[in-house]
């Protein structure tokens, strides 16, 4: 069972939910796809077992072969090539490694070289396997790292994979939820929170993923995000209260489900609810 | 001298556009013939690499000089490779800036911001 946890922006409690879901399972795999700012490892403090560098292919020009036809320039939709002084200039950091220019050049003037863009760290924290993706600063896209992180992950109902997605709803988030069996959207109880929730809501409906919402930082007052869910008939999976104690534990990078029975119960029941939803989906869709 | 200037409107009396990659038009002004041509900035709606593509337009239109408020590193790299001189715009209209340049009163621009790569977009 692969559970992707999303939110429209950072700081809504996405990592809180992901980390605690993984921690209450009998065993689990936690994957931090928030490659620009991975912080799940701060909670798990895993023992690192291995590290893998992630490379992308970058075109390299042999100027003596270039005849100046500009086909590569016209082709590159990422604007990573400029034509100056009768030859293309390659902007490595803008290049998305699509390989198009290499194919399109009639003179085979481009070859491909490897460029390091980041790494994946694999570690273990008690019964949780912790995968952390790290994108080097200034790189065009973390998608190759996401693909590396998500490749070949064994999972069962008893050993869920929890995917802590990057914030927002861009390509990199789509890549992160691609193989998810279920999506958990984390939302804050404000009007701005509704706006962010709507972004990820549109994304998961577009991808036809089964999903539900976790309302975070709930107070007794009116909760616009809750109203949004009721209006749209979206399943509310859990409500996490606004609680200074939780805030304190979380800011100290402690796993709340390990420190407090109340939160252990809350996240266990959340995992249970999600498991039931996934089982229900698989039986109704098969 | 053929000067390129990012502008919001096709009007010599309007102000210079502070943005480069996302500006609406580029004015190409030829100081010898006094001719001005406005070219649409096709890079405007690019999600990434807008500065590079906009700089390509400047190069392809044969400018040897540009007046801009600010420029990204990538755009500057393209322009510098094409040996285009980069000057810093002053407050005032497009005309004021051309005037100032012709009187040699503009400073060169040599401080370029880091590119916004449109990461993950
Ligand atoms: S590999 Fe693709 S993105 Fe990179 S320069 Fe070539 S065409 Fe552009
Ligand atoms: S497609 Fe090949 S030959 Fe044509 S400009 Fe690009 S590198 Fe040169």
mmCIF file of C-alpha atoms and ligand atoms in Angstrom:
data_model
loop_
_atom_site.group_PDB
_atom_site.id
_atom_site.type_symbol
_atom_site.label_atom_id
_atom_site.label_comp_id
_atom_site.label_asym_id
_atom_site.label_seq_id
_atom_site.Cartn_x
_atom_site.Cartn_y
_atom_site.Cartn_z
ATOM 1 C CA UNK A 1 0.000 0.000 0.000
ATOM 2 C CA UNK A 2 1.506 3.316 -1.095
ATOM 3 C CA UNK A 3 0.208 6.391 0.687
ATOM 4 C CA UNK A 4 1.179 9.813 -0.662
ATOM 5 C CA UNK A 5 0.879 12.783 1.690
ATOM 6 C CA UNK A 6 0.414 16.164 0.010
ATOM 7 C CA UNK A 7 -0.270 19.787 0.769
ATOM 8 C CA UNK A 8 -0.533 22.958 -1.284
ATOM 9 C CA UNK A 9 2.304 24.628 0.570
ATOM 10 C CA UNK A 10 4.992 23.807 3.114
ATOM 11 C CA UNK A 11 4.437 24.007 6.854
ATOM 12 C CA UNK A 12 0.897 22.604 6.935
ATOM 13 C CA UNK A 13 1.865 19.442 8.774
ATOM 14 C CA UNK A 14 2.604 17.222 5.784
ATOM 15 C CA UNK A 15 5.783 15.845 7.319
ATOM 16 C CA UNK A 16 4.097 15.499 10.738
ATOM 17 C CA UNK A 17 1.411 13.292 9.208
ATOM 18 C CA UNK A 18 3.845 11.297 7.019
ATOM 19 C CA UNK A 19 6.345 10.607 9.776
ATOM 20 C CA UNK A 20 3.718 9.586 12.321
ATOM 21 C CA UNK A 21 1.831 7.376 9.883
ATOM 22 C CA UNK A 22 5.029 5.469 9.162
ATOM 23 C CA UNK A 23 5.913 5.289 12.829
ATOM 24 C CA UNK A 24 2.605 3.731 13.998
ATOM 25 C CA UNK A 25 2.726 0.965 11.369
ATOM 26 C CA UNK A 26 4.138 -2.397 12.387
ATOM 27 C CA UNK A 27 6.825 -1.704 9.843
ATOM 28 C CA UNK A 28 6.973 0.867 7.071
ATOM 29 C CA UNK A 29 8.978 2.609 4.397
ATOM 30 C CA UNK A 30 9.129 6.373 4.631
ATOM 31 C CA UNK A 31 10.199 8.215 1.486
ATOM 32 C CA UNK A 32 11.009 11.906 1.637
ATOM 33 C CA UNK A 33 10.302 13.306 -1.833
ATOM 34 C CA UNK A 34 10.513 16.901 -0.645
ATOM 35 C CA UNK A 35 13.973 16.949 -2.211
ATOM 36 C CA UNK A 36 14.539 20.689 -1.919
ATOM 37 C CA UNK A 37 13.976 20.611 1.816
ATOM 38 C CA UNK A 38 13.883 17.059 3.131
ATOM 39 C CA UNK A 39 13.279 17.062 6.877
ATOM 40 C CA UNK A 40 11.669 13.699 7.699
ATOM 41 C CA UNK A 41 15.117 12.356 8.577
ATOM 42 C CA UNK A 42 15.330 14.908 11.400
ATOM 43 C CA UNK A 43 12.497 13.022 13.125
ATOM 44 C CA UNK A 44 13.614 9.494 12.351
ATOM 45 C CA UNK A 45 17.323 10.137 12.896
ATOM 46 C CA UNK A 46 18.042 7.010 10.847
ATOM 47 C CA UNK A 47 21.282 5.076 10.767
ATOM 48 C CA UNK A 48 22.466 5.589 7.196
ATOM 49 C CA UNK A 49 23.070 2.272 5.477
ATOM 50 C CA UNK A 50 23.912 3.498 1.999
ATOM 51 C CA UNK A 51 24.042 6.510 -0.268
ATOM 52 C CA UNK A 52 23.576 6.742 -3.985
ATOM 53 C CA UNK A 53 24.461 9.644 -6.254
ATOM 54 C CA UNK A 54 21.872 10.691 -8.816
ATOM 55 C CA UNK A 55 23.076 11.810 -12.237
ATOM 56 C CA UNK A 56 21.335 13.263 -15.253
ATOM 57 C CA UNK A 57 22.481 13.403 -18.853
ATOM 58 C CA UNK A 58 23.599 16.794 -20.112
ATOM 59 C CA UNK A 59 24.409 17.458 -23.775
ATOM 60 C CA UNK A 60 27.990 18.342 -24.595
ATOM 61 C CA UNK A 61 28.797 20.020 -27.896
ATOM 62 C CA UNK A 62 31.619 19.206 -30.246
ATOM 63 C CA UNK A 63 31.807 22.641 -31.945
ATOM 64 C CA UNK A 64 33.785 21.280 -34.902
ATOM 65 C CA UNK A 65 30.745 19.225 -35.992
ATOM 66 C CA UNK A 66 28.142 22.013 -35.683
ATOM 67 C CA UNK A 67 26.983 23.545 -38.977
ATOM 68 C CA UNK A 68 24.749 26.130 -37.330
ATOM 69 C CA UNK A 69 21.344 24.892 -38.484
ATOM 70 C CA UNK A 70 19.762 25.883 -35.145
ATOM 71 C CA UNK A 71 17.504 22.839 -35.055
ATOM 72 C CA UNK A 72 18.570 22.152 -31.457
ATOM 73 C CA UNK A 73 17.790 25.725 -30.381
ATOM 74 C CA UNK A 74 14.308 25.581 -31.885
ATOM 75 C CA UNK A 75 13.702 22.202 -30.344
ATOM 76 C CA UNK A 76 14.654 22.925 -26.726
ATOM 77 C CA UNK A 77 11.416 23.941 -25.076
ATOM 78 C CA UNK A 78 13.202 24.560 -21.781
ATOM 79 C CA UNK A 79 15.301 27.353 -23.315
ATOM 80 C CA UNK A 80 18.465 25.667 -22.113
ATOM 81 C CA UNK A 81 20.276 26.417 -25.381
ATOM 82 C CA UNK A 82 21.261 29.761 -26.858
ATOM 83 C CA UNK A 83 22.829 30.315 -30.250
ATOM 84 C CA UNK A 84 25.747 32.737 -30.028
ATOM 85 C CA UNK A 85 28.930 33.058 -32.095
ATOM 86 C CA UNK A 86 27.678 30.459 -34.588
ATOM 87 C CA UNK A 87 27.237 27.679 -32.068
ATOM 88 C CA UNK A 88 24.871 26.600 -29.279
ATOM 89 C CA UNK A 89 25.665 27.377 -25.650
ATOM 90 C CA UNK A 90 24.308 24.832 -23.159
ATOM 91 C CA UNK A 91 22.910 26.005 -19.812
ATOM 92 C CA UNK A 92 23.347 22.924 -17.654
ATOM 93 C CA UNK A 93 21.185 24.182 -14.801
ATOM 94 C CA UNK A 94 18.242 24.918 -17.075
ATOM 95 C CA UNK A 95 18.551 21.686 -19.076
ATOM 96 C CA UNK A 96 15.887 19.080 -18.211
ATOM 97 C CA UNK A 97 17.854 16.212 -19.757
ATOM 98 C CA UNK A 98 15.152 15.386 -22.280
ATOM 99 C CA UNK A 99 17.815 14.280 -24.774
ATOM 100 C CA UNK A 100 15.979 16.035 -27.610
ATOM 101 C CA UNK A 101 18.851 18.155 -28.882
ATOM 102 C CA UNK A 102 21.073 15.078 -29.132
ATOM 103 C CA UNK A 103 18.480 13.338 -31.303
ATOM 104 C CA UNK A 104 17.508 16.313 -33.391
ATOM 105 C CA UNK A 105 21.010 17.425 -34.400
ATOM 106 C CA UNK A 106 21.620 16.256 -37.977
ATOM 107 C CA UNK A 107 25.389 16.402 -37.463
ATOM 108 C CA UNK A 108 25.526 14.382 -34.214
ATOM 109 C CA UNK A 109 27.371 17.318 -32.709
ATOM 110 C CA UNK A 110 26.079 16.538 -29.205
ATOM 111 C CA UNK A 111 27.122 13.710 -26.953
ATOM 112 C CA UNK A 112 25.792 13.120 -23.445
ATOM 113 C CA UNK A 113 27.742 13.474 -20.226
ATOM 114 C CA UNK A 114 26.729 12.655 -16.668
ATOM 115 C CA UNK A 115 26.052 15.456 -14.269
ATOM 116 C CA UNK A 116 25.560 14.968 -10.528
ATOM 117 C CA UNK A 117 22.342 16.656 -9.315
ATOM 118 C CA UNK A 118 21.889 15.176 -5.870
ATOM 119 C CA UNK A 119 21.649 11.965 -3.918
ATOM 120 C CA UNK A 120 19.468 9.437 -2.176
ATOM 121 C CA UNK A 121 20.235 8.314 1.377
ATOM 122 C CA UNK A 122 18.900 5.018 2.652
ATOM 123 C CA UNK A 123 18.674 4.471 6.377
ATOM 124 C CA UNK A 124 16.886 2.583 9.091
ATOM 125 C CA UNK A 125 15.128 3.900 12.174
ATOM 126 C CA UNK A 126 13.673 1.088 14.310
ATOM 127 C CA UNK A 127 11.088 -0.572 12.050
ATOM 128 C CA UNK A 128 11.020 2.191 9.467
ATOM 129 C CA UNK A 129 13.165 2.209 6.328
ATOM 130 C CA UNK A 130 13.939 5.845 5.662
ATOM 131 C CA UNK A 131 14.695 7.102 2.141
ATOM 132 C CA UNK A 132 15.759 10.707 1.752
ATOM 133 C CA UNK A 133 16.167 12.502 -1.563
ATOM 134 C CA UNK A 134 18.435 15.537 -1.693
ATOM 135 C CA UNK A 135 18.562 17.876 -4.680
ATOM 136 C CA UNK A 136 21.637 20.089 -5.020
ATOM 137 C CA UNK A 137 20.858 23.799 -4.870
ATOM 138 C CA UNK A 138 20.238 25.462 -8.232
ATOM 139 C CA UNK A 139 19.338 22.335 -10.185
ATOM 140 C CA UNK A 140 16.503 22.540 -12.687
ATOM 141 C CA UNK A 141 14.437 19.613 -11.483
ATOM 142 C CA UNK A 142 14.337 16.995 -8.755
ATOM 143 C CA UNK A 143 12.281 14.544 -10.809
ATOM 144 C CA UNK A 144 15.215 12.176 -11.506
ATOM 145 C CA UNK A 145 15.716 11.933 -7.738
ATOM 146 C CA UNK A 146 12.007 11.218 -7.169
ATOM 147 C CA UNK A 147 12.170 8.449 -9.772
ATOM 148 C CA UNK A 148 15.166 6.929 -8.053
ATOM 149 C CA UNK A 149 13.438 7.162 -4.652
ATOM 150 C CA UNK A 150 10.230 5.532 -5.819
ATOM 151 C CA UNK A 151 11.736 2.761 -7.940
ATOM 152 C CA UNK A 152 11.321 -0.860 -6.808
ATOM 153 C CA UNK A 153 9.746 -0.361 -3.419
ATOM 154 C CA UNK A 154 8.271 -3.530 -1.929
ATOM 155 C CA UNK A 155 5.040 -2.943 -0.100
ATOM 156 C CA UNK A 156 2.201 -4.829 1.499
ATOM 157 C CA UNK A 157 -0.862 -3.783 3.431
ATOM 158 C CA UNK A 158 1.091 -4.479 6.636
ATOM 159 C CA UNK A 159 4.162 -2.611 5.444
ATOM 160 C CA UNK A 160 2.974 0.617 3.881
ATOM 161 C CA UNK A 161 5.116 3.015 1.909
ATOM 162 C CA UNK A 162 4.528 6.591 3.040
ATOM 163 C CA UNK A 163 5.519 9.211 0.465
ATOM 164 C CA UNK A 164 6.144 12.681 1.862
ATOM 165 C CA UNK A 165 5.549 14.763 -1.287
ATOM 166 C CA UNK A 166 7.032 18.146 -2.183
ATOM 167 C CA UNK A 167 4.612 21.013 -1.443
ATOM 168 C CA UNK A 168 2.478 22.439 -4.243
ATOM 169 C CA UNK A 169 0.975 20.798 -7.295
ATOM 170 C CA UNK A 170 3.742 21.018 -9.919
ATOM 171 C CA UNK A 171 5.172 18.227 -12.109
ATOM 172 C CA UNK A 172 7.361 16.980 -9.308
ATOM 173 C CA UNK A 173 4.293 16.354 -7.126
ATOM 174 C CA UNK A 174 2.546 14.514 -9.955
ATOM 175 C CA UNK A 175 5.624 12.343 -10.267
ATOM 176 C CA UNK A 176 5.536 11.643 -6.529
ATOM 177 C CA UNK A 177 1.885 10.493 -6.448
ATOM 178 C CA UNK A 178 1.998 8.600 -9.755
ATOM 179 C CA UNK A 179 2.019 5.128 -8.197
ATOM 180 C CA UNK A 180 0.226 5.967 -4.958
ATOM 181 C CA UNK A 181 -2.762 3.836 -3.952
ATOM 182 C CA UNK A 182 -4.111 6.596 -1.786
ATOM 183 C CA UNK A 183 -3.525 10.310 -1.293
ATOM 184 C CA UNK A 184 -3.767 12.145 2.005
ATOM 185 C CA UNK A 185 -4.237 15.903 1.713
ATOM 186 C CA UNK A 186 -3.193 17.923 4.750
ATOM 187 C CA UNK A 187 -4.986 21.248 5.253
ATOM 188 C CA UNK A 188 -4.905 24.162 7.661
ATOM 189 C CA UNK A 189 -8.110 25.734 9.005
ATOM 190 C CA UNK A 190 -7.836 29.097 7.246
ATOM 191 C CA UNK A 191 -9.099 30.654 4.020
ATOM 192 C CA UNK A 192 -5.586 30.496 2.671
ATOM 193 C CA UNK A 193 -5.557 26.856 3.740
ATOM 194 C CA UNK A 194 -8.631 26.241 1.570
ATOM 195 C CA UNK A 195 -6.845 27.780 -1.392
ATOM 196 C CA UNK A 196 -3.894 25.426 -0.883
ATOM 197 C CA UNK A 197 -6.181 22.470 -0.309
ATOM 198 C CA UNK A 198 -8.011 23.216 -3.531
ATOM 199 C CA UNK A 199 -4.728 23.066 -5.486
ATOM 200 C CA UNK A 200 -3.935 19.534 -4.373
ATOM 201 C CA UNK A 201 -7.601 18.530 -4.498
ATOM 202 C CA UNK A 202 -7.649 19.418 -8.213
ATOM 203 C CA UNK A 203 -4.444 17.463 -8.747
ATOM 204 C CA UNK A 204 -5.640 14.225 -7.132
ATOM 205 C CA UNK A 205 -9.000 14.387 -8.892
ATOM 206 C CA UNK A 206 -7.186 14.920 -12.190
ATOM 207 C CA UNK A 207 -5.144 11.792 -11.484
ATOM 208 C CA UNK A 208 -8.276 9.952 -10.337
ATOM 209 C CA UNK A 209 -6.610 8.959 -7.078
ATOM 210 C CA UNK A 210 -8.671 7.929 -4.080
ATOM 211 C CA UNK A 211 -8.037 10.487 -1.384
ATOM 212 C CA UNK A 212 -9.091 11.980 1.914
ATOM 213 C CA UNK A 213 -8.231 15.030 3.986
ATOM 214 C CA UNK A 214 -6.483 15.421 7.325
ATOM 215 C CA UNK A 215 -7.419 18.694 8.987
ATOM 216 C CA UNK A 216 -4.498 20.039 10.983
ATOM 217 C CA UNK A 217 -4.254 22.718 13.683
ATOM 218 C CA UNK A 218 -8.004 22.534 14.361
ATOM 219 C CA UNK A 219 -9.516 24.994 16.822
ATOM 220 C CA UNK A 220 -13.089 25.097 18.032
ATOM 221 C CA UNK A 221 -13.926 27.968 15.661
ATOM 222 C CA UNK A 222 -15.211 27.661 12.185
ATOM 223 C CA UNK A 223 -12.861 25.717 9.890
ATOM 224 C CA UNK A 224 -13.047 26.850 6.251
ATOM 225 C CA UNK A 225 -11.146 23.758 5.105
ATOM 226 C CA UNK A 226 -13.698 21.544 6.848
ATOM 227 C CA UNK A 227 -16.529 23.423 5.156
ATOM 228 C CA UNK A 228 -14.770 22.928 1.823
ATOM 229 C CA UNK A 229 -14.638 19.151 2.445
ATOM 230 C CA UNK A 230 -18.294 19.013 3.471
ATOM 231 C CA UNK A 231 -19.351 20.999 0.418
ATOM 232 C CA UNK A 232 -17.380 18.816 -1.961
ATOM 233 C CA UNK A 233 -18.247 15.638 -0.131
ATOM 234 C CA UNK A 234 -14.601 14.847 0.593
ATOM 235 C CA UNK A 235 -13.804 12.266 3.236
ATOM 236 C CA UNK A 236 -12.249 13.719 6.376
ATOM 237 C CA UNK A 237 -9.805 11.133 7.649
ATOM 238 C CA UNK A 238 -8.743 12.811 10.871
ATOM 239 C CA UNK A 239 -8.702 16.105 12.710
ATOM 240 C CA UNK A 240 -5.498 17.024 14.505
ATOM 241 C CA UNK A 241 -6.124 19.649 17.189
ATOM 242 C CA UNK A 242 -4.168 22.850 17.550
ATOM 243 C CA UNK A 243 -2.139 21.752 20.543
ATOM 244 C CA UNK A 244 0.903 23.553 21.991
ATOM 245 C CA UNK A 245 2.226 20.250 23.353
ATOM 246 C CA UNK A 246 2.164 18.697 19.889
ATOM 247 C CA UNK A 247 3.714 21.842 18.435
ATOM 248 C CA UNK A 248 6.513 21.670 20.979
ATOM 249 C CA UNK A 249 7.300 17.976 20.407
ATOM 250 C CA UNK A 250 7.175 18.514 16.661
ATOM 251 C CA UNK A 251 9.469 21.544 16.752
ATOM 252 C CA UNK A 252 11.941 19.494 18.777
ATOM 253 C CA UNK A 253 11.868 16.938 15.936
ATOM 254 C CA UNK A 254 10.259 14.290 18.158
ATOM 255 C CA UNK A 255 7.806 11.798 16.748
ATOM 256 C CA UNK A 256 4.594 12.645 18.623
ATOM 257 C CA UNK A 257 3.087 9.169 18.229
ATOM 258 C CA UNK A 258 6.051 7.794 20.163
ATOM 259 C CA UNK A 259 5.793 10.355 22.948
ATOM 260 C CA UNK A 260 2.070 10.598 23.556
ATOM 261 C CA UNK A 261 -0.587 7.899 23.780
ATOM 262 C CA UNK A 262 -3.236 10.290 22.576
ATOM 263 C CA UNK A 263 -1.382 10.912 19.326
ATOM 264 C CA UNK A 264 -0.369 7.306 18.965
ATOM 265 C CA UNK A 265 -4.079 6.483 18.970
ATOM 266 C CA UNK A 266 -4.913 9.314 16.592
ATOM 267 C CA UNK A 267 -2.342 8.267 13.982
ATOM 268 C CA UNK A 268 -3.069 4.536 14.407
ATOM 269 C CA UNK A 269 -6.704 5.176 13.755
ATOM 270 C CA UNK A 270 -5.777 7.365 10.762
ATOM 271 C CA UNK A 271 -3.648 4.537 9.351
ATOM 272 C CA UNK A 272 -6.530 2.141 9.956
ATOM 273 C CA UNK A 273 -8.977 4.375 8.151
ATOM 274 C CA UNK A 274 -6.613 4.713 5.184
ATOM 275 C CA UNK A 275 -6.003 0.951 5.090
ATOM 276 C CA UNK A 276 -9.756 0.316 4.999
ATOM 277 C CA UNK A 277 -10.184 2.861 2.222
ATOM 278 C CA UNK A 278 -7.425 1.216 0.179
ATOM 279 C CA UNK A 279 -8.846 -2.274 0.723
ATOM 280 C CA UNK A 280 -12.262 -0.991 -0.257
ATOM 281 C CA UNK A 281 -10.835 0.597 -3.427
ATOM 282 C CA UNK A 282 -9.032 -2.588 -4.439
ATOM 283 C CA UNK A 283 -12.109 -4.759 -3.919
ATOM 284 C CA UNK A 284 -14.451 -2.396 -5.770
ATOM 285 C CA UNK A 285 -12.009 -1.892 -8.649
ATOM 286 C CA UNK A 286 -11.098 -5.518 -9.249
ATOM 287 C CA UNK B 1 24.905 51.603 -32.506
ATOM 288 C CA UNK B 2 21.834 49.417 -32.250
ATOM 289 C CA UNK B 3 20.301 49.580 -28.791
ATOM 290 C CA UNK B 4 17.886 47.024 -27.332
ATOM 291 C CA UNK B 5 15.510 48.081 -24.528
ATOM 292 C CA UNK B 6 12.783 46.060 -22.749
ATOM 293 C CA UNK B 7 9.508 48.011 -22.856
ATOM 294 C CA UNK B 8 5.916 47.435 -21.685
ATOM 295 C CA UNK B 9 4.325 49.564 -24.414
ATOM 296 C CA UNK B 10 5.322 50.322 -27.986
ATOM 297 C CA UNK B 11 6.066 53.911 -27.086
ATOM 298 C CA UNK B 12 9.359 55.827 -26.798
ATOM 299 C CA UNK B 13 7.884 58.043 -24.106
ATOM 300 C CA UNK B 14 6.915 55.230 -21.804
ATOM 301 C CA UNK B 15 9.197 53.813 -19.120
ATOM 302 C CA UNK B 16 11.672 50.995 -19.470
ATOM 303 C CA UNK B 17 10.318 47.673 -18.208
ATOM 304 C CA UNK B 18 12.174 46.659 -15.052
ATOM 305 C CA UNK B 19 11.916 43.014 -16.023
ATOM 306 C CA UNK B 20 13.884 41.575 -18.904
ATOM 307 C CA UNK B 21 12.829 37.990 -19.614
ATOM 308 C CA UNK B 22 9.143 38.710 -18.999
ATOM 309 C CA UNK B 23 8.853 42.079 -20.716
ATOM 310 C CA UNK B 24 6.221 42.563 -23.448
ATOM 311 C CA UNK B 25 8.420 43.995 -26.218
ATOM 312 C CA UNK B 26 11.956 44.877 -27.064
ATOM 313 C CA UNK B 27 12.668 48.154 -28.745
ATOM 314 C CA UNK B 28 15.585 48.092 -31.186
ATOM 315 C CA UNK B 29 16.775 51.613 -31.814
ATOM 316 C CA UNK B 30 19.342 52.388 -34.454
ATOM 317 C CA UNK B 31 21.255 55.558 -33.519
ATOM 318 C CA UNK B 32 22.476 56.166 -37.065
ATOM 319 C CA UNK B 33 19.162 55.828 -38.911
ATOM 320 C CA UNK B 34 17.033 56.863 -35.863
ATOM 321 C CA UNK B 35 14.823 53.952 -36.768
ATOM 322 C CA UNK B 36 12.918 52.156 -34.001
ATOM 323 C CA UNK B 37 11.495 48.667 -34.308
ATOM 324 C CA UNK B 38 9.426 46.896 -31.636
ATOM 325 C CA UNK B 39 9.758 43.143 -31.440
ATOM 326 C CA UNK B 40 7.506 40.982 -29.345
ATOM 327 C CA UNK B 41 9.230 39.084 -26.530
ATOM 328 C CA UNK B 42 8.376 35.464 -27.267
ATOM 329 C CA UNK B 43 10.112 34.365 -24.047
ATOM 330 C CA UNK B 44 7.464 36.089 -21.947
ATOM 331 C CA UNK B 45 5.371 33.014 -21.192
ATOM 332 C CA UNK B 46 8.198 30.484 -20.827
ATOM 333 C CA UNK B 47 8.100 28.596 -17.555
ATOM 334 C CA UNK B 48 11.878 28.426 -17.391
ATOM 335 C CA UNK B 49 14.844 29.908 -19.185
ATOM 336 C CA UNK B 50 12.938 33.073 -20.146
ATOM 337 C CA UNK B 51 16.058 35.195 -19.737
ATOM 338 C CA UNK B 52 18.047 32.980 -22.090
ATOM 339 C CA UNK B 53 15.362 33.033 -24.738
ATOM 340 C CA UNK B 54 14.882 36.798 -24.429
ATOM 341 C CA UNK B 55 18.645 37.310 -24.742
ATOM 342 C CA UNK B 56 18.514 35.187 -27.898
ATOM 343 C CA UNK B 57 16.021 37.669 -29.383
ATOM 344 C CA UNK B 58 18.442 40.514 -28.625
ATOM 345 C CA UNK B 59 21.317 38.649 -30.277
ATOM 346 C CA UNK B 60 19.278 37.594 -33.315
ATOM 347 C CA UNK B 61 18.131 41.158 -33.956
ATOM 348 C CA UNK B 62 21.723 42.308 -34.148
ATOM 349 C CA UNK B 63 21.810 44.700 -31.187
ATOM 350 C CA UNK B 64 25.270 45.702 -29.965
ATOM 351 C CA UNK B 65 24.056 47.470 -26.826
ATOM 352 C CA UNK B 66 21.316 46.919 -24.271
ATOM 353 C CA UNK B 67 19.833 49.154 -21.579
ATOM 354 C CA UNK B 68 18.130 47.255 -18.768
ATOM 355 C CA UNK B 69 17.151 47.698 -15.136
ATOM 356 C CA UNK B 70 18.300 44.248 -14.107
ATOM 357 C CA UNK B 71 19.378 41.014 -15.745
ATOM 358 C CA UNK B 72 19.752 37.410 -14.710
ATOM 359 C CA UNK B 73 23.105 35.655 -14.858
ATOM 360 C CA UNK B 74 22.095 33.373 -17.714
ATOM 361 C CA UNK B 75 20.801 36.210 -19.876
ATOM 362 C CA UNK B 76 23.925 38.238 -19.126
ATOM 363 C CA UNK B 77 26.086 35.270 -20.096
ATOM 364 C CA UNK B 78 24.407 35.031 -23.502
ATOM 365 C CA UNK B 79 24.714 38.781 -24.108
ATOM 366 C CA UNK B 80 28.339 38.903 -22.979
ATOM 367 C CA UNK B 81 29.214 36.007 -25.260
ATOM 368 C CA UNK B 82 27.697 37.969 -28.110
ATOM 369 C CA UNK B 83 29.833 40.981 -27.059
ATOM 370 C CA UNK B 84 26.765 43.113 -26.383
ATOM 371 C CA UNK B 85 27.436 46.050 -24.059
ATOM 372 C CA UNK B 86 25.085 46.173 -21.086
ATOM 373 C CA UNK B 87 24.069 49.500 -19.522
ATOM 374 C CA UNK B 88 22.021 50.213 -16.433
ATOM 375 C CA UNK B 89 18.759 52.054 -17.024
ATOM 376 C CA UNK B 90 18.019 55.336 -15.216
ATOM 377 C CA UNK B 91 14.606 56.530 -14.063
ATOM 378 C CA UNK B 92 12.737 58.144 -16.877
ATOM 379 C CA UNK B 93 11.379 57.313 -20.300
ATOM 380 C CA UNK B 94 12.893 55.200 -23.043
ATOM 381 C CA UNK B 95 13.834 58.445 -24.820
ATOM 382 C CA UNK B 96 15.603 59.781 -21.719
ATOM 383 C CA UNK B 97 17.643 56.614 -21.532
ATOM 384 C CA UNK B 98 18.657 56.706 -25.177
ATOM 385 C CA UNK B 99 19.618 60.355 -24.710
ATOM 386 C CA UNK B 100 21.676 59.569 -21.650
ATOM 387 C CA UNK B 101 23.443 56.739 -23.413
ATOM 388 C CA UNK B 102 24.299 58.877 -26.409
ATOM 389 C CA UNK B 103 25.733 61.481 -24.036
ATOM 390 C CA UNK B 104 27.719 58.697 -22.382
ATOM 391 C CA UNK B 105 25.948 59.189 -19.056
ATOM 392 C CA UNK B 106 24.861 55.616 -18.328
ATOM 393 C CA UNK B 107 26.751 53.229 -16.092
ATOM 394 C CA UNK B 108 27.471 49.724 -17.229
ATOM 395 C CA UNK B 109 25.492 46.982 -15.514
ATOM 396 C CA UNK B 110 27.690 44.273 -14.105
ATOM 397 C CA UNK B 111 25.750 42.931 -11.179
ATOM 398 C CA UNK B 112 23.487 40.074 -12.257
ATOM 399 C CA UNK B 113 20.942 38.205 -10.163
ATOM 400 C CA UNK B 114 20.800 34.444 -9.926
ATOM 401 C CA UNK B 115 18.432 32.873 -12.384
ATOM 402 C CA UNK B 116 14.919 31.884 -11.379
ATOM 403 C CA UNK B 117 14.854 28.487 -12.923
ATOM 404 C CA UNK B 118 11.160 27.906 -12.716
ATOM 405 C CA UNK B 119 12.033 24.945 -10.551
ATOM 406 C CA UNK B 120 9.636 22.070 -10.623
ATOM 407 C CA UNK B 121 7.160 23.965 -12.701
HETATM 408 S S1 LIG C 1 18.601 17.798 -23.361
HETATM 409 FE FE1 LIG C 1 16.573 18.677 -23.751
HETATM 410 S S2 LIG C 1 16.426 20.282 -22.175
HETATM 411 FE FE2 LIG C 1 18.583 19.753 -22.314
HETATM 412 S S3 LIG C 1 19.424 21.210 -23.777
HETATM 413 FE FE3 LIG C 1 18.868 19.371 -24.925
HETATM 414 S S4 LIG C 1 16.800 19.792 -25.682
HETATM 415 FE FE4 LIG C 1 17.206 21.246 -24.048
HETATM 416 S S1 LIG C 2 21.341 21.014 -34.343
HETATM 417 FE FE1 LIG C 2 23.498 20.389 -34.374
HETATM 418 S S2 LIG C 2 24.341 21.337 -36.211
HETATM 419 FE FE2 LIG C 2 22.390 22.335 -35.800
HETATM 420 S S3 LIG C 2 22.971 24.146 -34.578
HETATM 421 FE FE3 LIG C 2 22.459 22.504 -33.134
HETATM 422 S S4 LIG C 2 24.438 21.552 -32.719
HETATM 423 FE FE4 LIG C 2 24.723 22.756 -34.560
#
